[in-house]
Amino acid sequence: MIRVLIADDHAAIRAGLKLIFDNSDGIEVVGEASSGATAIRQARVLQPDVVLMDLRMPDTDGEEATRVLASEGHNILVLTTYDHDEAVFGSVRAGAAGFVLKTAESAELVSAVRRVASDEGALAPEVTRRVLLALSSTEPASESQSVALTRARSVRAIEAGGLTTREHEVLKEIGRGSSNTDIARNLGITVGTTKSHVSRILTKLEIESRTQAALLVRDAGFLPADPVISEDTSQTNWPLPRRSHGVPAAQGMNRCRGDQPRT
């Protein structure tokens, strides 16, 4: 059973989400929170498999709550109305294990929760291309001093991790957006072994999520022994974190939300 904590400051949206999950096999809503601060407290007590996190909340916003909980080992799936770069990359850098829009169909939302709970993670199709492009892009030779400093720091961080040859290979696959299953197939290892490698990589690099690893590689501008991070636009299920049906979500939540514009 996948245990989910819902964090959103609108009671109607929480009710709509709970209805969706109550009608989905193998998912149980174990708690609700109306603010980021409450989400942090609830997650620490309830230890859910997935925290479904809104970004715009009082007290402590969703991004800061994500940063706190991700650093403690929780799997965070951001669910928001906003798909601009600040929201997407801010969530990823905070350690979110996935990013889904509130316009998602219920089946997409349920699938995202299942993937995050099983260490696969997910990105909304609307933002996947943007993230892949960001990961595969390189800066021109005339890059600014700040970008150059970021690149140097990222290179040092990767080198300081002391990754093995196999871990470098897995890191390259993460940078390409490969899922655990894809990595296992591409490298001829088991999914269990792949998960172990991913966990060790994140520990050695002192980061919380797979996407943070991929962004670190992007910031460095290269991968050891393979300086080009390829863009694999065929990937739609973006693998992110470490550890360890129903009515369309937009329709269900919109019916409950009414005219409340703030999410």
CSV table of C-alpha atoms in Angstrom, one decimal:
chain,number,residue,atom,x,y,z
A,1,MET,CA,0.0,0.0,0.0
A,2,ILE,CA,1.4,3.4,-1.0
A,3,ARG,CA,0.8,5.9,1.8
A,4,VAL,CA,0.3,9.5,0.7
A,5,LEU,CA,0.3,12.8,2.5
A,6,ILE,CA,-1.6,15.6,0.7
A,7,ALA,CA,-0.4,19.2,1.3
A,8,ASP,CA,-2.5,22.0,-0.2
A,9,ASP,CA,-4.0,25.1,1.4
A,10,HIS,CA,-7.4,24.5,-0.2
A,11,ALA,CA,-9.7,22.0,1.6
A,12,ALA,CA,-11.7,21.4,-1.6
A,13,ILE,CA,-8.6,20.4,-3.6
A,14,ARG,CA,-7.5,18.1,-0.8
A,15,ALA,CA,-10.9,16.5,-0.8
A,16,GLY,CA,-10.8,16.1,-4.6
A,17,LEU,CA,-7.4,14.5,-4.5
A,18,LYS,CA,-8.4,12.2,-1.6
A,19,LEU,CA,-11.5,11.1,-3.7
A,20,ILE,CA,-9.2,10.2,-6.6
A,21,PHE,CA,-6.8,8.2,-4.4
A,22,ASP,CA,-9.6,6.5,-2.5
A,23,ASN,CA,-10.8,5.1,-5.9
A,24,SER,CA,-7.3,3.9,-6.8
A,25,ASP,CA,-6.0,0.4,-5.8
A,26,GLY,CA,-3.1,0.3,-3.5
A,27,ILE,CA,-3.0,4.0,-2.5
A,28,GLU,CA,-4.0,5.3,0.9
A,29,VAL,CA,-4.2,8.9,2.0
A,30,VAL,CA,-2.8,8.9,5.5
A,31,GLY,CA,-2.8,12.7,6.2
A,32,GLU,CA,-3.5,16.2,5.0
A,33,ALA,CA,-1.8,19.5,5.5
A,34,SER,CA,-2.9,23.1,4.7
A,35,SER,CA,0.6,24.7,5.0
A,36,GLY,CA,4.2,23.9,4.3
A,37,ALA,CA,5.0,24.0,8.1
A,38,THR,CA,2.1,21.5,8.8
A,39,ALA,CA,3.3,19.3,5.9
A,40,ILE,CA,6.8,19.1,7.5
A,41,ARG,CA,5.4,18.1,10.9
A,42,GLN,CA,2.9,15.6,9.4
A,43,ALA,CA,5.5,14.0,7.2
A,44,ARG,CA,7.9,13.5,10.2
A,45,VAL,CA,5.2,11.8,12.2
A,46,LEU,CA,3.4,9.8,9.5
A,47,GLN,CA,6.4,8.8,7.4
A,48,PRO,CA,4.3,8.6,4.1
A,49,ASP,CA,5.8,7.0,1.0
A,50,VAL,CA,4.9,10.1,-1.0
A,51,VAL,CA,4.2,13.7,0.0
A,52,LEU,CA,2.0,15.4,-2.6
A,53,MET,CA,3.0,19.1,-2.3
A,54,ASP,CA,1.4,22.3,-3.5
A,55,LEU,CA,3.8,25.2,-4.1
A,56,ARG,CA,1.8,28.2,-3.0
A,57,MET,CA,0.9,27.7,0.7
A,58,PRO,CA,1.0,30.0,3.8
A,59,ASP,CA,3.6,29.9,6.6
A,60,THR,CA,6.2,27.8,4.8
A,61,ASP,CA,5.8,27.6,1.0
A,62,GLY,CA,5.9,24.3,-0.9
A,63,GLU,CA,9.4,24.8,-2.3
A,64,GLU,CA,10.9,25.3,1.2
A,65,ALA,CA,8.9,22.4,2.6
A,66,THR,CA,10.2,20.3,-0.2
A,67,ARG,CA,13.8,21.3,0.5
A,68,VAL,CA,13.4,20.4,4.2
A,69,LEU,CA,11.6,17.1,3.7
A,70,ALA,CA,13.8,15.9,0.7
A,71,SER,CA,16.9,16.5,2.8
A,72,GLU,CA,15.3,14.1,5.4
A,73,GLY,CA,14.7,11.4,2.8
A,74,HIS,CA,11.1,12.0,1.9
A,75,ASN,CA,9.8,11.5,-1.6
A,76,ILE,CA,8.1,14.7,-2.8
A,77,LEU,CA,5.7,15.0,-5.7
A,78,VAL,CA,4.9,18.6,-6.5
A,79,LEU,CA,1.4,19.2,-7.7
A,80,THR,CA,0.8,22.8,-8.9
A,81,THR,CA,-1.0,25.1,-11.3
A,82,TYR,CA,2.2,26.8,-12.4
A,83,ASP,CA,4.5,25.4,-15.1
A,84,HIS,CA,7.0,28.3,-15.5
A,85,ASP,CA,10.7,27.7,-15.2
A,86,GLU,CA,11.0,29.1,-11.7
A,87,ALA,CA,8.4,26.6,-10.4
A,88,VAL,CA,9.8,23.6,-12.3
A,89,PHE,CA,13.5,24.1,-11.7
A,90,GLY,CA,13.0,25.5,-8.2
A,91,SER,CA,11.2,22.4,-7.2
A,92,VAL,CA,13.8,20.1,-8.8
A,93,ARG,CA,16.6,21.9,-7.1
A,94,ALA,CA,14.8,21.7,-3.8
A,95,GLY,CA,14.8,17.9,-4.2
A,96,ALA,CA,11.4,17.1,-5.6
A,97,ALA,CA,11.0,13.6,-6.9
A,98,GLY,CA,8.4,14.7,-9.4
A,99,PHE,CA,6.4,17.6,-10.9
A,100,VAL,CA,2.8,17.3,-12.0
A,101,LEU,CA,0.3,20.0,-13.0
A,102,LYS,CA,-3.2,20.2,-11.6
A,103,THR,CA,-4.6,19.9,-15.1
A,104,ALA,CA,-3.4,16.3,-15.1
A,105,GLU,CA,-5.9,13.5,-15.7
A,106,SER,CA,-6.5,11.3,-12.6
A,107,ALA,CA,-4.7,8.4,-14.3
A,108,GLU,CA,-1.6,10.5,-14.9
A,109,LEU,CA,-1.6,11.7,-11.3
A,110,VAL,CA,-2.0,8.2,-9.9
A,111,SER,CA,0.7,6.9,-12.2
A,112,ALA,CA,3.1,9.7,-11.0
A,113,VAL,CA,2.4,8.8,-7.4
A,114,ARG,CA,3.2,5.1,-8.1
A,115,ARG,CA,6.4,6.0,-10.0
A,116,VAL,CA,7.7,8.3,-7.2
A,117,ALA,CA,6.9,5.7,-4.6
A,118,SER,CA,8.8,3.1,-6.6
A,119,ASP,CA,11.9,5.3,-7.1
A,120,GLU,CA,11.1,6.1,-10.7
A,121,GLY,CA,9.7,9.7,-10.4
A,122,ALA,CA,7.8,11.7,-12.9
A,123,LEU,CA,7.6,14.9,-14.8
A,124,ALA,CA,4.5,16.4,-16.4
A,125,PRO,CA,4.6,16.0,-20.2
A,126,GLU,CA,4.2,19.8,-20.5
A,127,VAL,CA,7.6,20.4,-18.8
A,128,THR,CA,9.6,17.2,-19.7
A,129,ARG,CA,10.9,18.7,-23.0
A,130,ARG,CA,12.1,21.8,-21.2
A,131,VAL,CA,14.0,19.9,-18.6
A,132,LEU,CA,15.6,17.7,-21.1
A,133,LEU,CA,16.7,20.7,-23.2
A,134,ALA,CA,18.1,22.3,-20.0
A,135,LEU,CA,20.0,19.1,-19.2
A,136,SER,CA,21.4,18.7,-22.7
A,137,SER,CA,22.3,22.4,-23.3
A,138,THR,CA,25.8,23.7,-23.1
A,139,GLU,CA,26.9,27.3,-22.5
A,140,PRO,CA,28.8,29.2,-25.3
A,141,ALA,CA,32.5,29.9,-25.0
A,142,SER,CA,31.7,33.5,-23.8
A,143,GLU,CA,29.9,32.2,-20.7
A,144,SER,CA,29.7,34.6,-17.8
A,145,GLN,CA,32.0,34.4,-14.8
A,146,SER,CA,29.1,33.2,-12.6
A,147,VAL,CA,28.3,30.3,-15.0
A,148,ALA,CA,32.0,29.5,-15.2
A,149,LEU,CA,32.2,29.3,-11.4
A,150,THR,CA,29.1,27.2,-11.2
A,151,ARG,CA,30.7,24.9,-13.8
A,152,ALA,CA,33.9,24.6,-11.9
A,153,ARG,CA,32.1,23.8,-8.6
A,154,SER,CA,30.0,21.2,-10.3
A,155,VAL,CA,33.0,19.5,-11.9
A,156,ARG,CA,34.8,19.4,-8.6
A,157,ALA,CA,31.7,18.0,-6.9
A,158,ILE,CA,31.5,15.1,-9.4
A,159,GLU,CA,35.2,14.4,-9.2
A,160,ALA,CA,35.1,14.6,-5.4
A,161,GLY,CA,32.4,12.0,-5.3
A,162,GLY,CA,34.9,9.3,-6.1
A,163,LEU,CA,32.5,7.4,-8.3
A,164,THR,CA,33.4,4.0,-9.6
A,165,THR,CA,33.5,3.3,-13.3
A,166,ARG,CA,30.1,1.6,-13.1
A,167,GLU,CA,28.6,4.5,-11.1
A,168,HIS,CA,29.9,6.9,-13.8
A,169,GLU,CA,28.0,4.8,-16.4
A,170,VAL,CA,24.9,5.0,-14.3
A,171,LEU,CA,25.3,8.7,-13.8
A,172,LYS,CA,25.5,9.2,-17.5
A,173,GLU,CA,22.2,7.3,-17.9
A,174,ILE,CA,20.6,9.4,-15.3
A,175,GLY,CA,21.7,12.5,-17.2
A,176,ARG,CA,20.0,11.1,-20.3
A,177,GLY,CA,16.7,10.6,-18.4
A,178,SER,CA,16.8,6.8,-18.3
A,179,SER,CA,14.6,5.0,-15.8
A,180,ASN,CA,15.9,2.3,-13.6
A,181,THR,CA,14.5,-0.3,-16.0
A,182,ASP,CA,16.2,1.4,-18.9
A,183,ILE,CA,19.5,1.7,-17.1
A,184,ALA,CA,19.4,-2.0,-16.1
A,185,ARG,CA,18.7,-3.0,-19.7
A,186,ASN,CA,21.3,-0.7,-21.2
A,187,LEU,CA,24.1,-1.7,-18.8
A,188,GLY,CA,23.1,-5.4,-18.5
A,189,ILE,CA,22.5,-5.3,-14.8
A,190,THR,CA,19.4,-5.9,-12.6
A,191,VAL,CA,17.0,-3.2,-11.6
A,192,GLY,CA,17.9,-3.9,-7.9
A,193,THR,CA,21.6,-3.4,-8.7
A,194,THR,CA,20.7,-0.2,-10.6
A,195,LYS,CA,18.8,1.2,-7.5
A,196,SER,CA,21.8,0.4,-5.3
A,197,HIS,CA,24.1,2.3,-7.7
A,198,VAL,CA,21.7,5.3,-7.8
A,199,SER,CA,21.5,5.4,-4.1
A,200,ARG,CA,25.3,5.3,-3.7
A,201,ILE,CA,25.8,8.0,-6.4
A,202,LEU,CA,23.4,10.3,-4.6
A,203,THR,CA,25.1,9.7,-1.3
A,204,LYS,CA,28.6,10.3,-2.7
A,205,LEU,CA,27.5,13.4,-4.5
A,206,GLU,CA,25.6,14.6,-1.3
A,207,ILE,CA,22.4,15.3,-3.2
A,208,GLU,CA,18.8,14.2,-2.7
A,209,SER,CA,17.3,13.4,-6.1
A,210,ARG,CA,18.2,11.9,-9.5
A,211,THR,CA,17.2,15.1,-11.2
A,212,GLN,CA,19.6,17.1,-9.0
A,213,ALA,CA,22.3,14.7,-10.2
A,214,ALA,CA,21.4,15.3,-13.8
A,215,LEU,CA,21.4,19.1,-13.2
A,216,LEU,CA,24.8,18.8,-11.5
A,217,VAL,CA,26.1,17.2,-14.7
A,218,ARG,CA,24.4,19.9,-16.8
A,219,ASP,CA,26.0,22.6,-14.7
A,220,ALA,CA,29.4,20.9,-15.0
A,221,GLY,CA,29.0,20.9,-18.8
A,222,PHE,CA,30.2,17.3,-19.2
A,223,LEU,CA,30.2,13.8,-17.8
A,224,PRO,CA,33.5,12.1,-16.9
A,225,ALA,CA,34.7,10.1,-19.9
A,226,ASP,CA,31.7,11.4,-21.9
A,227,PRO,CA,31.4,15.2,-22.1
A,228,VAL,CA,28.2,15.2,-24.1
A,229,ILE,CA,24.9,14.7,-22.3
A,230,SER,CA,22.5,13.5,-25.1
A,231,GLU,CA,18.9,14.6,-25.3
A,232,ASP,CA,16.6,11.6,-25.3
A,233,THR,CA,13.2,13.1,-26.2
A,234,SER,CA,11.6,9.7,-26.3
A,235,GLN,CA,11.7,9.6,-22.5
A,236,THR,CA,8.4,10.8,-21.0
A,237,ASN,CA,8.8,9.2,-17.5
A,238,TRP,CA,11.5,11.2,-15.9
A,239,PRO,CA,13.4,9.2,-13.2
A,240,LEU,CA,14.1,11.3,-10.1
A,241,PRO,CA,14.4,10.3,-6.5
A,242,ARG,CA,16.4,7.9,-4.4
A,243,ARG,CA,15.1,5.8,-1.5
A,244,SER,CA,14.2,3.8,0.3
A,245,HIS,CA,-8.4,5.1,-12.5
A,246,GLY,CA,-10.8,7.4,-11.5
A,247,VAL,CA,-12.2,10.8,-12.6
A,248,PRO,CA,-9.8,13.2,-14.4
A,249,ALA,CA,-7.9,15.1,-11.7
A,250,ALA,CA,-8.5,18.5,-13.3
A,251,GLN,CA,-12.2,17.9,-13.5
A,252,GLY,CA,-12.5,16.5,-10.0
A,253,MET,CA,-10.5,19.3,-8.5
A,254,ASN,CA,-12.1,22.1,-10.6
A,255,ARG,CA,-15.5,20.9,-9.5
A,256,CYS,CA,-14.4,21.1,-5.9
A,257,ARG,CA,-12.4,24.3,-6.2
A,258,GLY,CA,-15.1,26.5,-7.7
A,259,ASP,CA,-13.8,30.0,-8.3
A,260,GLN,CA,-10.8,30.0,-6.0
A,261,PRO,CA,-7.9,31.2,-8.1
A,262,ARG,CA,-5.1,30.7,-5.7
A,263,THR,CA,-3.4,27.2,-5.5
